[in-house]
Amino acid sequence: MTFFSTMRRSATTVLVCLLTLPALANEPGGLVTGSFADQPLELKVASELAGATIIGNYADAFLLATQTEGEQGPVDLELTINGELPAPDEMVLTITFARDVGRNWTGDQDSLTLTLEEFTPGDGIVTLKGTLMGQVSGGPSSETRPVTFSFDTLLEELD
């Protein structure tokens, strides 16, 4: 085997990897980062449990994001958004800590403010970017806690 055939094989492998990058960039998933009270959270969006439908100016989106590591144990965040774009009027946020079974924290459009930076469909994928701030209630003593989350996600576009 000569030096040039080895280089050609390596160059072909690199080229194939580079050509697949745009396809991987358009896969559903993403990240939700922020805080629950004073606890920082970084949750990965489960691509198989996230999707969106946009019909005209009406949008319906949902996502489940999970953090499995950390001292809080597994944490799930569910977000549902419904309504007319650019400012959907319905949303529900639920945060579940696995170590506190049955003690969910929830908030909705009355206790949370949603700011959408982007909510656009394209090629079977919906880009959803924005921030969510406000208060959630729940826990063992029906308390209220502040939350701030930013999300940068790609959701599967549903029919």
XYZ file of N, CA, C and O in Angstrom:
636
model
N 0.850 -1.160 0.000
C 0.000 0.000 0.000
C 0.902 1.231 0.000
O 1.837 1.330 0.769
N 0.586 2.167 -0.848
C 1.416 3.364 -0.950
C 0.861 4.477 -0.082
O -0.279 4.432 0.381
N 1.682 5.473 0.093
C 1.303 6.642 0.889
C 0.079 7.330 0.282
O -0.837 7.735 0.981
N 0.036 7.432 -1.063
C -1.062 8.133 -1.720
C -2.391 7.391 -1.617
O -3.436 7.997 -1.472
N -2.373 6.069 -1.653
C -3.629 5.328 -1.510
C -4.164 5.457 -0.091
O -5.368 5.524 0.127
N -3.264 5.508 0.902
C -3.681 5.713 2.288
C -4.281 7.108 2.444
O -5.317 7.289 3.090
N -3.655 8.112 1.861
C -4.164 9.485 1.922
C -5.527 9.589 1.233
O -6.428 10.271 1.727
N -5.704 8.911 0.086
C -6.966 8.952 -0.645
C -8.079 8.331 0.198
O -9.167 8.866 0.304
N -7.780 7.206 0.851
C -8.763 6.546 1.703
C -9.135 7.451 2.884
O -10.290 7.589 3.246
N -8.165 8.095 3.509
C -8.422 9.011 4.627
C -9.233 10.207 4.173
O -10.157 10.651 4.857
N -8.898 10.752 3.023
C -9.629 11.908 2.503
C -11.076 11.531 2.190
O -11.999 12.309 2.439
N -11.302 10.332 1.681
C -12.659 9.871 1.400
C -13.459 9.748 2.690
O -14.614 10.175 2.755
N -12.864 9.209 3.735
C -13.542 9.078 5.028
C -13.905 10.445 5.588
O -15.023 10.660 6.057
N -12.979 11.394 5.530
C -13.250 12.756 6.017
C -14.365 13.389 5.204
O -15.270 14.023 5.753
N -14.348 13.239 3.893
C -15.380 13.811 3.038
C -16.751 13.235 3.361
O -17.728 13.977 3.473
N -16.849 11.934 3.558
C -18.125 11.308 3.914
C -18.635 11.858 5.241
O -19.812 12.182 5.392
N -17.749 12.016 6.222
C -18.148 12.566 7.525
C -18.645 13.998 7.380
O -19.651 14.385 7.977
N -17.956 14.798 6.593
C -18.375 16.191 6.405
C -19.715 16.289 5.684
O -20.527 17.162 5.983
N -19.958 15.406 4.748
C -21.223 15.432 4.014
C -22.404 15.029 4.886
O -23.531 15.437 4.633
N -22.172 14.227 5.919
C -23.270 13.809 6.789
C -23.570 14.828 7.876
O -24.612 14.763 8.506
N -22.697 15.796 8.127
C -22.939 16.794 9.173
C -24.226 17.584 8.973
O -24.989 17.751 9.917
N -24.540 18.116 7.776
C -25.799 18.844 7.637
C -27.014 17.987 7.947
O -27.980 18.450 8.534
N -26.986 16.702 7.615
C -28.123 15.824 7.926
C -28.274 15.657 9.427
O -29.377 15.643 9.956
N -27.163 15.540 10.143
C -27.238 15.397 11.589
C -27.713 16.685 12.247
O -28.392 16.655 13.263
N -27.380 17.826 11.661
C -27.764 19.111 12.242
C -29.277 19.316 12.197
O -29.811 20.081 12.981
N -29.967 18.644 11.308
C -31.413 18.809 11.172
C -32.203 17.702 11.838
O -33.352 17.471 11.511
N -31.596 16.991 12.757
C -32.291 15.945 13.496
C -33.013 16.561 14.686
O -32.516 17.493 15.304
N -34.207 16.043 15.039
C -34.915 16.548 16.223
C -34.075 16.375 17.489
O -33.298 15.439 17.608
N -34.255 17.295 18.408
C -33.539 17.263 19.679
C -33.252 18.678 20.130
O -33.851 19.632 19.664
N -32.329 18.812 21.026
C -31.947 20.134 21.491
C -31.686 20.150 22.977
O -31.534 19.112 23.618
N -31.669 21.359 23.511
C -31.279 21.560 24.892
C -32.168 22.607 25.555
O -32.560 23.589 24.928
N -32.496 22.354 26.817
C -33.207 23.315 27.655
C -32.282 23.595 28.835
O -31.869 22.668 29.526
N -31.933 24.862 29.035
C -31.050 25.231 30.141
C -31.712 26.308 30.979
O -32.501 27.101 30.479
N -31.393 26.331 32.248
C -31.945 27.361 33.106
C -31.870 26.976 34.559
O -30.967 26.251 34.979
N -32.866 27.467 35.312
C -32.851 27.191 36.742
C -34.251 27.008 37.298
O -35.218 27.607 36.826
N -34.327 26.164 38.297
C -35.508 25.936 39.110
C -35.118 26.429 40.488
O -34.238 25.825 41.126
N -35.723 27.542 40.936
C -35.279 28.224 42.154
C -33.798 28.527 41.976
O -33.428 29.169 41.007
N -32.937 28.040 42.850
C -31.499 28.300 42.701
C -30.740 27.096 42.151
O -29.518 27.079 42.152
N -31.464 26.105 41.651
C -30.834 24.898 41.121
C -30.662 25.014 39.610
O -31.653 25.087 38.882
N -29.417 25.029 39.113
C -29.222 25.057 37.657
C -29.606 23.705 37.051
O -29.370 22.661 37.652
N -30.213 23.755 35.879
C -30.596 22.530 35.175
C -30.170 22.641 33.712
O -30.255 23.713 33.112
N -29.738 21.521 33.162
C -29.439 21.410 31.742
C -30.042 20.095 31.278
O -29.592 19.026 31.680
N -31.094 20.198 30.468
C -31.869 19.022 30.098
C -31.806 18.804 28.587
O -31.944 19.750 27.806
N -31.648 17.552 28.186
C -31.624 17.190 26.771
C -33.031 16.834 26.317
O -33.728 16.074 26.987
N -33.412 17.350 25.162
C -34.730 17.072 24.600
C -34.739 15.664 24.016
O -33.843 15.294 23.252
N -35.739 14.879 24.401
C -35.919 13.531 23.862
C -36.596 13.669 22.499
O -37.770 14.014 22.417
N -35.846 13.421 21.438
C -36.361 13.658 20.086
C -37.623 12.864 19.782
O -38.506 13.336 19.072
N -37.735 11.662 20.349
C -38.916 10.842 20.076
C -40.138 11.306 20.873
O -41.251 10.854 20.621
N -39.945 12.221 21.816
C -41.043 12.735 22.638
C -41.174 14.244 22.483
O -41.445 14.969 23.444
N -40.983 14.709 21.253
C -41.086 16.130 20.963
C -41.627 16.297 19.548
O -41.247 15.563 18.646
N -42.530 17.240 19.379
C -43.092 17.476 18.051
C -43.873 18.771 18.001
O -44.174 19.364 19.037
N -44.194 19.189 16.783
C -44.939 20.433 16.612
C -45.772 20.373 15.342
O -45.403 19.715 14.370
N -46.887 21.065 15.388
C -47.749 21.241 14.232
C -47.999 22.732 14.077
O -48.313 23.408 15.050
N -47.843 23.228 12.857
C -48.151 24.625 12.570
C -49.118 24.632 11.398
O -48.824 24.086 10.337
N -50.290 25.235 11.623
C -51.302 25.375 10.575
C -51.634 26.857 10.483
O -52.250 27.415 11.392
N -51.182 27.482 9.403
C -51.356 28.928 9.290
C -50.580 29.614 10.394
O -49.377 29.428 10.524
N -51.296 30.384 11.227
C -50.662 31.054 12.368
C -50.849 30.299 13.678
O -50.418 30.776 14.724
N -51.507 29.143 13.628
C -51.750 28.379 14.848
C -50.634 27.357 15.040
O -50.251 26.644 14.113
N -50.118 27.286 16.268
C -49.035 26.350 16.582
C -49.412 25.484 17.770
O -50.070 25.934 18.705
N -48.988 24.251 17.718
C -49.170 23.291 18.807
C -47.847 22.538 18.921
O -47.441 21.866 17.981
N -47.161 22.689 20.062
C -45.853 22.051 20.229
C -45.745 21.434 21.612
O -46.366 21.909 22.566
N -44.958 20.374 21.702
C -44.700 19.736 22.990
C -43.286 19.177 22.974
O -42.756 18.841 21.919
N -42.681 19.122 24.155
C -41.369 18.507 24.270
C -41.184 17.965 25.675
O -41.790 18.445 26.629
N -40.369 16.947 25.759
C -39.937 16.372 27.034
C -38.417 16.443 27.036
O -37.769 15.983 26.103
N -37.863 17.056 28.082
C -36.414 17.155 28.231
C -36.033 16.517 29.566
O -36.778 16.615 30.539
N -34.872 15.875 29.598
C -34.465 15.118 30.775
C -33.018 15.418 31.151
O -32.164 15.572 30.283
N -32.794 15.481 32.451
C -31.436 15.547 33.003
C -31.285 14.324 33.884
O -32.033 14.160 34.845
N -30.363 13.443 33.551
C -30.208 12.207 34.323
C -29.111 12.299 35.369
O -29.126 11.557 36.337
N -28.160 13.194 35.195
C -27.046 13.342 36.130
C -27.327 14.493 37.093
O -28.200 15.307 36.863
N -26.573 14.542 38.162
C -26.677 15.654 39.099
C -27.214 15.211 40.444
O -27.754 14.122 40.606
N -27.064 16.093 41.422
C -27.466 15.744 42.778
C -28.975 15.673 42.967
O -29.448 15.072 43.916
N -29.762 16.274 42.076
C -31.215 16.186 42.188
C -31.750 14.848 41.700
O -32.920 14.552 41.858
N -30.892 14.049 41.079
C -31.350 12.806 40.482
C -31.992 13.102 39.137
O -31.924 14.218 38.649
N -32.621 12.149 38.514
C -33.281 12.415 37.238
C -34.369 13.488 37.380
O -35.117 13.508 38.350
N -34.389 14.388 36.387
C -35.370 15.467 36.335
C -35.983 15.472 34.948
O -35.269 15.374 33.950
N -37.309 15.590 34.867
C -38.021 15.722 33.595
C -38.685 17.076 33.529
O -39.233 17.556 34.522
N -38.644 17.676 32.360
C -39.327 18.929 32.099
C -40.215 18.721 30.887
O -39.738 18.275 29.843
N -41.506 18.992 31.042
C -42.452 18.894 29.930
C -42.976 20.284 29.633
O -43.348 21.021 30.548
N -42.989 20.645 28.359
C -43.496 21.941 27.942
C -44.464 21.740 26.785
O -44.147 21.048 25.816
N -45.646 22.335 26.913
C -46.651 22.323 25.856
C -47.009 23.762 25.544
O -47.244 24.558 26.457
N -47.044 24.101 24.257
C -47.378 25.447 23.801
C -48.475 25.330 22.757
O -48.363 24.534 21.823
N -49.547 26.126 22.890
C -50.658 26.141 21.927
C -51.116 27.563 21.689
O -51.199 28.341 22.640
N -51.470 27.883 20.466
C -52.088 29.175 20.194
C -51.571 29.838 18.944
O -50.800 29.278 18.175
N -52.036 31.067 18.759
C -51.696 31.851 17.574
C -50.282 32.416 17.705
O -49.914 32.961 18.739
N -49.520 32.278 16.634
C -48.188 32.870 16.597
C -48.305 34.345 16.242
O -49.229 34.728 15.553
N -47.475 35.197 16.742
C -46.193 34.951 17.375
C -46.265 34.827 18.898
O -45.236 34.644 19.533
N -47.457 34.938 19.488
C -47.578 34.886 20.950
C -48.660 33.893 21.362
O -49.780 34.281 21.684
N -48.342 32.581 21.376
C -49.341 31.592 21.790
C -49.861 31.901 23.189
O -49.108 32.312 24.060
N -51.180 31.736 23.371
C -51.788 32.133 24.643
C -51.942 30.996 25.647
O -52.381 31.231 26.770
N -51.580 29.783 25.283
C -51.674 28.661 26.214
C -50.335 27.949 26.313
O -49.686 27.706 25.305
N -49.947 27.642 27.552
C -48.740 26.848 27.769
C -48.849 26.161 29.120
O -49.532 26.649 30.018
N -48.173 25.044 29.227
C -48.100 24.310 30.486
C -46.666 23.812 30.628
O -46.110 23.217 29.706
N -46.089 24.067 31.791
C -44.760 23.589 32.126
C -44.892 22.690 33.345
O -45.503 23.082 34.338
N -44.338 21.490 33.259
C -44.319 20.564 34.388
C -42.886 20.104 34.610
O -42.212 19.695 33.666
N -42.439 20.178 35.855
C -41.098 19.717 36.225
C -41.269 18.620 37.264
O -41.971 18.809 38.258
N -40.642 17.476 37.012
C -40.757 16.323 37.894
C -39.367 15.879 38.327
O -38.512 15.617 37.492
N -39.161 15.812 39.631
C -37.919 15.297 40.201
C -38.182 13.849 40.606
O -39.077 13.582 41.408
N -37.410 12.907 40.072
C -37.640 11.480 40.318
C -37.580 11.121 41.800
O -38.282 10.224 42.242
N -36.772 11.832 42.557
C -36.650 11.513 43.981
C -37.853 11.982 44.786
O -38.013 11.608 45.942
N -38.677 12.834 44.200
C -39.891 13.325 44.871
C -41.114 12.838 44.101
O -41.885 13.630 43.570
N -41.305 11.546 44.028
C -42.388 10.952 43.250
C -43.728 11.553 43.672
O -44.047 11.633 44.853
N -44.479 11.997 42.681
C -45.805 12.558 42.942
C -45.790 14.008 43.361
O -46.831 14.573 43.648
N -44.626 14.631 43.372
C -44.529 16.029 43.786
C -44.070 16.874 42.612
O -42.947 17.375 42.576
N -44.929 17.029 41.648
C -44.616 17.786 40.453
C -44.739 19.279 40.716
O -45.447 19.718 41.618
N -44.066 20.048 39.886
C -44.144 21.491 39.898
C -44.752 21.910 38.563
O -44.309 21.442 37.512
N -45.766 22.756 38.577
C -46.425 23.153 37.331
C -46.634 24.660 37.279
O -46.748 25.331 38.299
N -46.684 25.132 36.051
C -47.000 26.522 35.783
C -47.705 26.605 34.447
O -47.636 25.679 33.637
N -48.403 27.706 34.209
C -49.104 27.883 32.943
C -49.032 29.350 32.525
O -48.272 30.134 33.085
N -49.856 29.726 31.551
C -49.822 31.080 31.014
C -50.132 32.152 32.069
O -49.777 33.310 31.893
N -50.759 31.785 33.180
C -51.053 32.755 34.233
C -49.842 33.035 35.122
O -49.774 34.086 35.759
N -48.884 32.104 35.181
C -47.732 32.285 36.069
C -46.394 32.343 35.330
O -45.361 32.548 35.953
N -46.429 32.172 34.008
C -45.200 32.137 33.211
C -45.283 33.120 32.043
O -46.373 33.364 31.516
N -44.141 33.629 31.629
C -44.051 34.487 30.450
C -43.180 33.780 29.418
O -42.044 33.397 29.713
N -43.721 33.610 28.230
C -43.028 32.942 27.136
C -42.598 33.986 26.113
O -43.414 34.804 25.678
N -41.326 33.962 25.755
C -40.806 34.822 24.692
C -40.239 33.916 23.620
O -39.279 33.177 23.870
N -40.848 33.936 22.436
C -40.381 33.106 21.331
C -39.432 33.911 20.447
O -39.773 34.996 19.996
N -38.240 33.377 20.239
C -37.293 33.963 19.298
C -37.526 33.395 17.903
O -37.344 34.092 16.913
N -37.896 32.116 17.862
C -38.119 31.456 16.580
C -39.072 30.286 16.768
O -38.972 29.541 17.736
N -40.006 30.179 15.837
C -40.951 29.064 15.812
C -41.310 28.856 14.356
O -42.344 29.333 13.887
N -40.415 28.191 13.599
C -40.579 28.093 12.159
C -40.399 26.665 11.653
O -39.504 25.955 12.093
N -41.266 26.252 10.723
C -41.136 24.926 10.115
C -40.208 24.974 8.901
O -40.016 26.026 8.294
N -39.644 23.802 8.574
C -38.838 23.676 7.369
C -38.307 22.268 7.216
O -37.675 21.742 8.130
N -38.606 21.640 6.093
C -38.097 20.304 5.777
C -38.423 19.259 6.842
O -37.586 18.452 7.229
N -39.645 19.289 7.386
C -40.072 18.293 8.353
C -39.606 18.552 9.775
O -39.831 17.742 10.667
N -38.951 19.677 9.993
C -38.423 20.050 11.304
C -38.957 21.436 11.667
O -39.030 22.320 10.824
N -39.324 21.620 12.939
C -39.746 22.933 13.434
C -38.677 23.426 14.401
O -38.341 22.740 15.361
N -38.133 24.593 14.112
C -37.159 25.215 15.009
C -37.915 25.992 16.071
O -38.759 26.829 15.756
N -37.628 25.692 17.325
C -38.274 26.349 18.455
C -37.192 26.874 19.381
O -36.424 26.100 19.957
N -37.106 28.212 19.476
C -36.125 28.854 20.347
C -36.845 29.919 21.149
O -37.715 30.623 20.630
N -36.468 30.051 22.425
C -37.064 31.092 23.240
C -36.703 30.968 24.698
O -35.821 30.192 25.078
N -37.412 31.757 25.512
C -37.210 31.730 26.964
C -38.552 31.660 27.665
O -39.576 32.093 27.139
N -38.506 31.135 28.859
C -39.689 30.969 29.694
C -39.293 31.393 31.103
O -38.311 30.887 31.650
N -40.031 32.347 31.659
C -39.719 32.849 33.007
C -41.002 32.967 33.807
O -42.070 33.182 33.242
N -40.864 32.821 35.107
C -42.030 32.993 35.964
C -41.960 32.121 37.191
O -40.894 31.916 37.763
N -43.135 31.586 37.559
C -43.263 30.816 38.791
C -43.962 29.489 38.508
O -44.866 29.428 37.683
N -43.527 28.457 39.227
C -44.215 27.171 39.219
C -44.621 26.857 40.655
O -43.992 27.318 41.604
N -45.677 26.079 40.787
C -46.184 25.711 42.117
C -46.197 24.199 42.255
O -46.341 23.476 41.279
N -46.084 23.740 43.498
C -46.144 22.306 43.757
C -45.243 21.917 44.886
O -45.046 22.666 45.839
N -44.679 20.725 44.763
C -43.792 20.220 45.794
C -44.561 19.718 46.992
O -45.793 19.718 47.022
N -43.840 19.304 48.002
C -44.473 18.690 49.161
C -45.353 19.641 49.967
O -46.285 19.212 50.617
N -45.069 20.950 49.901
C -45.841 21.899 50.707
C -46.631 22.891 49.854
O -46.974 23.973 50.321
N -46.896 22.541 48.604
C -47.589 23.437 47.672
C -46.962 24.830 47.671
O -47.633 25.839 47.846
N -45.661 24.859 47.476
C -44.898 26.102 47.447
C -44.879 26.688 46.040
O -45.308 26.057 45.092
N -44.316 27.892 45.933
C -44.098 28.536 44.654
C -42.607 28.808 44.522
O -41.980 29.272 45.468
N -42.053 28.495 43.347
C -40.627 28.695 43.103
C -40.429 29.390 41.762
O -41.175 29.138 40.807
N -39.398 30.239 41.645
C -39.111 30.887 40.364
C -38.406 29.929 39.402
O -37.645 29.058 39.837
N -38.680 30.112 38.122
C -37.999 29.347 37.077
C -37.603 30.283 35.943
O -38.277 31.274 35.683
N -36.511 29.935 35.304
C -36.066 30.602 34.086
C -35.457 29.525 33.203
O -34.555 28.806 33.649
N -35.960 29.395 31.985
C -35.431 28.403 31.058
C -35.287 29.012 29.673
O -36.138 29.777 29.235
N -34.216 28.630 29.002
C -34.018 28.947 27.590
C -34.036 27.624 26.849
O -33.513 26.631 27.339
N -34.637 27.626 25.681
C -34.667 26.399 24.899
C -34.243 26.684 23.477
O -34.527 27.736 22.918
N -33.498 25.748 22.933
C -33.012 25.794 21.560
C -33.204 24.389 21.026
O -32.404 23.495 21.310
N -34.308 24.184 20.307
C -34.698 22.829 19.937
C -35.094 22.713 18.470
O -35.491 23.699 17.845
N -35.004 21.510 17.992
C -35.541 21.121 16.696
C -36.554 20.017 16.962
O -36.220 18.994 17.557
N -37.808 20.259 16.568
C -38.890 19.312 16.809
C -39.355 18.703 15.495
O -39.344 19.365 14.456
N -39.785 17.465 15.552
C -40.353 16.835 14.367
C -41.659 17.530 14.013
O -42.498 17.770 14.873
N -41.817 17.877 12.741
C -43.073 18.501 12.300
C -44.096 17.397 12.077
O -43.873 16.441 11.332
N -45.223 17.508 12.772
C -46.290 16.518 12.710
C -47.416 17.006 11.820
O -47.669 18.204 11.720
N -48.113 16.082 11.205
C -49.264 16.449 10.336
C -50.482 16.767 11.152
O -50.751 16.286 12.182
